[in-house]
Amino acid sequence: MKYVVLIFCILFFIHSAFTQDADFTQFYNQPVHNNPAQVGINGGLRISAVYRNLWSKIPGKFNTFCATADIEALNYGGGLGIIATNDVEGEGLLNTSTIGGMYAYRIVVIPKDFVIQAGFKTDVITQSINYSKLVFSDQIDDKYGLLKSTSASAVGLPQTSKTFVDFSFGALTRFNSKRKFKLRSTTTIGFAIHHVTQPDQSLLNLKGRLPIKFSANANWIKPFKNSDIKNLGYFIPSALLEIQSPFRQFLIGANFMKSPLFGGVFFRNKFLPGLSKDIDAVVVDFGTDIKFNNESSIRICYSYDITINYLRGTSPGTHEIGIVAHLKNADFNKHDKFNKKMDCYTF
């Protein structure tokens, strides 16, 4: 019991003092979560959901769920989107819920081949804690364990929940590579700044500012062809860099897709590939991307983070499940806005 109390205190202190955002290994399935400029960039309507179960064998819950919907809306300049997340830590002790709206504006550099998009996101975040599930030191008997009632409630506990508004901004560029007027590949590069106003989220009536997070993302989609008609598959390398106060992570890897199946390997460490002390995990993912017709598809993906750093003996791996539905013919576009559409490969 003492170890359980100690672990929770450490986790709660870290969350209050430094507050690292919950993130997903399948960042390619939740692009608007990392950069609001991604809203509507793929055209049509995209609905996605990702569930993350962190260190499933350790007592206590570390579960995160995120659902998003974004649509190309050239009538309004670019794209519109909504996002909802829920993050649970320690058997429901600490819960963070977010709901937000996103907007992106598109600038055409070369019609259908080169665009720049800038976006912003406004979130309403509610953070709460269930004090009835906490164990205080005066409840523990040295001989019999947890027996006593706590006196903490008599002196008054800090607030149980707090709601605040948060803002994020991002930008990206997407461009095609062509040869003899034929599409050869599509590249996307972007960056974002999250928690611009650094809202105070402390539940302990202390100064607990949410640190600014910087992120950068990139991906490249290259088809393999043995003719101008038949696609043998797609090679899709991707990378995500995130820096938030003392925390940082770098995810890099690639998926290979031969419809309707795909799979890949990713590598995560603290910053850039290099010293072994920076190695965190190797990620394996696989799934299926089923196309019902030329206008709609659904993707189902499973990934597993294999811990390979010094925690590998005590922390098991992490599971993620992602589902993405894409309806290409759903949008808010007028005929005179078609020059802003992007003809490109998407994943």
XYZ file of C-alpha atoms in Angstrom:
347
model
C 0.000 0.000 0.000
C 2.847 2.383 0.761
C 4.259 1.823 -2.709
C 0.866 2.495 -4.281
C 0.575 5.784 -2.395
C 4.141 6.729 -3.333
C 3.599 5.962 -7.037
C 0.397 8.015 -7.166
C 2.011 10.970 -5.393
C 4.876 10.950 -7.883
C 2.501 10.733 -10.849
C 0.257 13.485 -9.505
C 3.220 15.747 -8.801
C 4.589 15.250 -12.296
C 1.183 15.940 -13.847
C 0.714 19.087 -11.760
C 4.213 20.463 -12.115
C 5.202 19.605 -15.668
C 2.076 18.269 -17.408
C 3.142 16.326 -20.452
C 0.314 16.029 -22.963
C -1.153 12.654 -23.768
C 0.033 11.582 -27.231
C -0.584 8.789 -29.690
C 1.816 6.489 -31.468
C -0.600 6.420 -34.407
C -0.144 10.127 -35.056
C -0.807 9.504 -38.757
C -4.345 8.401 -37.807
C -4.954 11.519 -35.678
C -3.125 14.267 -37.602
C -5.377 17.127 -36.409
C -4.547 16.202 -32.798
C -0.944 17.248 -33.441
C -1.538 20.094 -35.877
C -4.810 21.997 -36.473
C -3.520 22.999 -39.916
C -4.219 19.395 -40.996
C -7.964 20.097 -40.888
C -9.537 19.338 -44.271
C -6.201 18.876 -46.029
C -7.076 15.367 -47.285
C -10.324 16.511 -48.876
C -13.807 15.238 -48.080
C -14.892 14.200 -44.584
C -12.526 12.289 -42.291
C -13.749 10.752 -39.012
C -11.169 9.094 -36.777
C -10.890 7.569 -33.316
C -7.823 6.241 -31.496
C -7.689 4.428 -28.143
C -4.392 4.131 -26.238
C -3.795 1.743 -23.328
C -0.472 2.671 -21.730
C 1.421 -0.003 -19.735
C -1.611 -2.271 -19.438
C -0.118 -4.657 -16.847
C 0.707 -1.960 -14.303
C -2.042 -1.483 -11.632
C -4.099 1.614 -12.339
C -5.471 2.933 -15.591
C -3.549 5.015 -18.096
C -6.067 5.197 -20.922
C -6.523 7.899 -23.544
C -9.242 8.199 -26.165
C -9.458 10.765 -28.947
C -12.153 11.239 -31.598
C -12.017 13.821 -34.375
C -13.962 14.845 -37.452
C -12.686 17.262 -40.074
C -14.028 18.274 -43.451
C -12.737 20.218 -46.425
C -14.688 23.490 -46.429
C -13.370 25.681 -49.210
C -16.539 27.788 -48.921
C -15.064 28.969 -45.636
C -11.457 29.160 -46.744
C -10.062 25.701 -46.018
C -11.313 23.233 -43.417
C -13.458 22.809 -40.296
C -13.088 20.262 -37.533
C -14.025 19.134 -34.034
C -12.030 17.114 -31.501
C -12.818 15.373 -28.209
C -10.333 13.610 -25.924
C -10.461 11.880 -22.568
C -7.402 10.923 -20.533
C -7.711 8.756 -17.398
C -4.856 8.188 -14.960
C -4.812 5.943 -11.896
C -8.160 4.079 -11.718
C -10.114 7.203 -12.548
C -8.354 9.343 -9.948
C -7.236 12.010 -12.402
C -9.419 12.674 -15.436
C -8.850 15.217 -18.214
C -11.563 15.832 -20.828
C -11.234 18.134 -23.826
C -13.618 19.319 -26.500
C -12.549 21.753 -29.179
C -13.165 23.296 -32.571
C -10.658 23.798 -35.398
C -10.393 25.957 -38.495
C -7.805 26.056 -41.278
C -7.296 28.517 -44.133
C -5.754 27.385 -47.432
C -3.450 29.395 -49.675
C -2.835 28.060 -53.184
C 0.715 28.454 -54.482
C 0.351 26.179 -57.518
C -3.201 25.027 -58.285
C -3.744 21.362 -57.306
C -0.028 20.801 -56.658
C 1.228 23.155 -53.931
C -0.761 24.602 -51.025
C -0.042 26.196 -47.658
C -2.532 25.832 -44.840
C -2.678 27.629 -41.474
C -5.016 26.595 -38.688
C -5.974 27.196 -35.089
C -7.763 25.231 -32.393
C -9.772 26.355 -29.374
C -10.231 23.788 -26.591
C -12.346 23.728 -23.453
C -10.520 21.503 -20.970
C -11.918 20.061 -17.741
C -9.574 18.396 -15.284
C -10.957 16.595 -12.246
C -9.830 14.347 -9.427
C -11.772 11.866 -7.289
C -10.546 12.364 -3.735
C -12.704 9.484 -2.445
C -10.342 7.057 -4.173
C -7.202 8.574 -2.677
C -5.349 6.992 0.241
C -3.868 9.426 2.768
C -1.025 8.582 5.117
C -3.186 8.829 8.259
C -5.406 6.010 6.937
C -2.611 3.430 6.970
C -1.957 1.305 10.021
C 1.605 -0.031 10.290
C 0.343 -3.495 11.186
C -3.041 -3.946 9.542
C -2.773 -1.747 6.476
C -5.628 0.456 5.307
C -8.077 0.707 8.227
C -8.561 4.282 9.373
C -10.623 7.151 8.022
C -8.752 10.262 6.993
C -8.838 13.610 8.740
C -8.088 15.417 5.461
C -11.782 15.977 4.752
C -12.190 17.728 8.087
C -9.718 20.450 7.164
C -11.044 20.729 3.621
C -9.746 19.316 0.344
C -8.673 21.351 -2.705
C -11.103 21.802 -5.578
C -12.200 18.633 -7.339
C -12.339 20.030 -10.882
C -11.283 22.951 -13.023
C -12.321 24.114 -16.496
C -10.273 26.426 -18.680
C -9.830 27.468 -22.316
C -6.754 26.630 -24.372
C -5.474 27.715 -27.813
C -3.178 26.123 -30.401
C -1.899 27.218 -33.819
C -0.249 25.427 -36.727
C 0.826 25.632 -40.355
C 1.812 23.169 -43.059
C 2.726 22.904 -46.692
C 1.787 20.071 -49.048
C 3.235 19.693 -52.512
C 3.378 17.141 -55.296
C 6.343 15.880 -57.236
C 5.614 15.237 -60.903
C 7.475 13.838 -63.858
C 6.187 14.399 -67.356
C 2.982 15.747 -65.770
C 2.424 12.483 -63.890
C 2.104 12.465 -60.097
C 5.133 10.773 -58.521
C 4.821 11.556 -54.783
C 3.200 13.826 -52.207
C 5.056 15.509 -49.324
C 3.567 17.201 -46.244
C 5.605 19.238 -43.742
C 4.122 21.161 -40.814
C 4.634 22.592 -37.343
C 2.373 23.645 -34.478
C 2.430 25.531 -31.168
C 0.096 24.225 -28.475
C -1.104 25.892 -25.214
C -0.132 29.345 -26.429
C -1.635 31.159 -23.412
C -0.334 28.577 -20.899
C -3.581 28.324 -18.875
C -3.412 27.638 -15.136
C -4.703 24.107 -14.525
C -3.699 23.543 -10.888
C -6.241 21.819 -8.620
C -4.153 22.622 -5.542
C -4.534 26.402 -5.682
C -0.907 26.621 -6.756
C 0.596 28.087 -9.900
C 0.391 25.261 -12.422
C 0.760 26.620 -15.932
C 0.311 24.239 -18.847
C 3.662 24.341 -20.658
C 3.795 25.328 -24.317
C 4.331 22.375 -26.633
C 6.098 22.611 -29.985
C 5.546 19.919 -32.597
C 6.709 19.263 -36.153
C 5.415 16.622 -38.525
C 6.344 15.303 -41.951
C 5.313 12.491 -44.258
C 6.005 11.376 -47.812
C 3.784 9.125 -49.923
C 5.465 7.355 -52.799
C 3.704 4.709 -54.921
C 5.500 1.735 -56.381
C 4.394 1.034 -59.940
C 5.225 -1.463 -62.622
C 3.153 0.487 -65.127
C 1.222 3.705 -65.397
C -1.960 1.916 -64.366
C -1.314 -0.706 -61.693
C -0.137 0.313 -58.214
C 2.004 -2.314 -56.509
C 1.863 -0.446 -53.217
C 2.787 2.705 -51.312
C 5.825 3.555 -49.236
C 4.867 6.072 -46.503
C 7.661 7.301 -44.200
C 6.496 9.658 -41.418
C 8.022 11.570 -38.503
C 6.774 13.529 -35.492
C 8.843 15.685 -33.133
C 7.368 17.068 -29.892
C 8.996 19.265 -27.250
C 7.155 20.293 -24.088
C 9.086 21.751 -21.156
C 11.547 19.008 -20.064
C 9.761 16.335 -22.122
C 10.575 15.533 -25.710
C 10.005 12.674 -28.110
C 10.852 11.849 -31.701
C 8.873 9.258 -33.669
C 10.110 8.135 -37.062
C 9.302 5.162 -39.242
C 7.379 4.022 -42.269
C 4.324 2.108 -43.383
C 4.129 0.001 -46.514
C 0.687 -0.418 -48.024
C -0.555 -2.925 -50.576
C -4.313 -2.455 -50.601
C -6.150 -3.538 -48.573
C -3.320 -4.341 -46.093
C -0.567 -2.215 -44.592
C 2.056 -2.484 -41.879
C 5.111 -0.685 -40.596
C 7.789 -0.127 -38.007
C 8.462 3.069 -36.050
C 11.174 4.113 -33.640
C 10.739 6.433 -30.642
C 13.411 8.139 -28.597
C 13.963 11.396 -26.744
C 15.089 13.455 -29.675
C 17.009 12.198 -32.705
C 18.400 8.716 -33.400
C 21.738 8.291 -31.714
C 22.879 7.257 -28.277
C 21.389 4.104 -26.767
C 20.390 5.946 -23.594
C 17.879 7.915 -25.642
C 16.097 4.841 -27.005
C 12.536 4.439 -25.776
C 10.540 1.993 -27.882
C 10.125 0.189 -31.164
C 6.588 0.266 -32.564
C 5.022 -2.329 -34.836
C 1.720 -1.589 -36.542
C -0.516 -3.350 -39.039
C -4.024 -2.981 -40.366
C -6.372 -2.867 -43.290
C -7.629 -0.023 -45.463
C -10.839 -1.140 -47.139
C -12.088 0.902 -50.074
C -15.814 0.533 -50.688
C -15.629 2.609 -53.873
C -13.593 5.496 -55.219
C -15.274 7.861 -52.765
C -15.211 6.092 -49.381
C -12.933 3.903 -47.280
C -12.373 2.731 -43.720
C -9.041 1.993 -42.073
C -8.490 -0.173 -38.988
C -5.046 -0.162 -37.376
C -3.419 -1.851 -34.379
C -0.020 -0.890 -32.983
C 2.135 -2.130 -30.127
C 4.941 -0.157 -28.457
C 7.756 -2.473 -27.391
C 9.660 -0.847 -24.531
C 13.422 -1.232 -25.015
C 14.868 1.336 -22.603
C 15.811 0.813 -18.948
C 12.096 0.466 -18.029
C 11.629 -2.660 -20.133
C 11.850 -4.949 -17.079
C 9.083 -3.178 -15.164
C 6.827 -1.535 -17.770
C 5.024 -3.636 -20.379
C 4.256 -2.370 -23.841
C 1.465 -0.075 -24.978
C -1.524 -0.940 -27.157
C -3.316 1.365 -29.590
C -6.326 0.811 -31.825
C -7.270 3.333 -34.511
C -10.247 3.600 -36.877
C -10.479 6.150 -39.701
C -13.422 6.626 -42.074
C -12.923 8.823 -45.141
C -15.768 10.076 -47.335
C -14.181 11.919 -50.230
C -17.397 13.254 -51.735
C -18.517 15.024 -48.543
C -17.375 18.638 -48.358
C -18.432 22.298 -48.274
C -17.067 23.349 -51.650
C -18.536 25.488 -54.389
C -17.701 24.942 -58.039
C -15.736 28.167 -58.203
C -13.526 26.938 -55.355
C -12.271 23.818 -57.137
C -9.027 25.560 -58.035
C -8.154 25.327 -54.320
C -8.541 21.553 -54.231
C -5.436 19.397 -53.980
C -4.823 16.421 -56.283
C -2.480 14.248 -54.227
C -1.841 10.918 -52.558
C -3.309 10.563 -49.051
C -3.001 8.109 -46.188
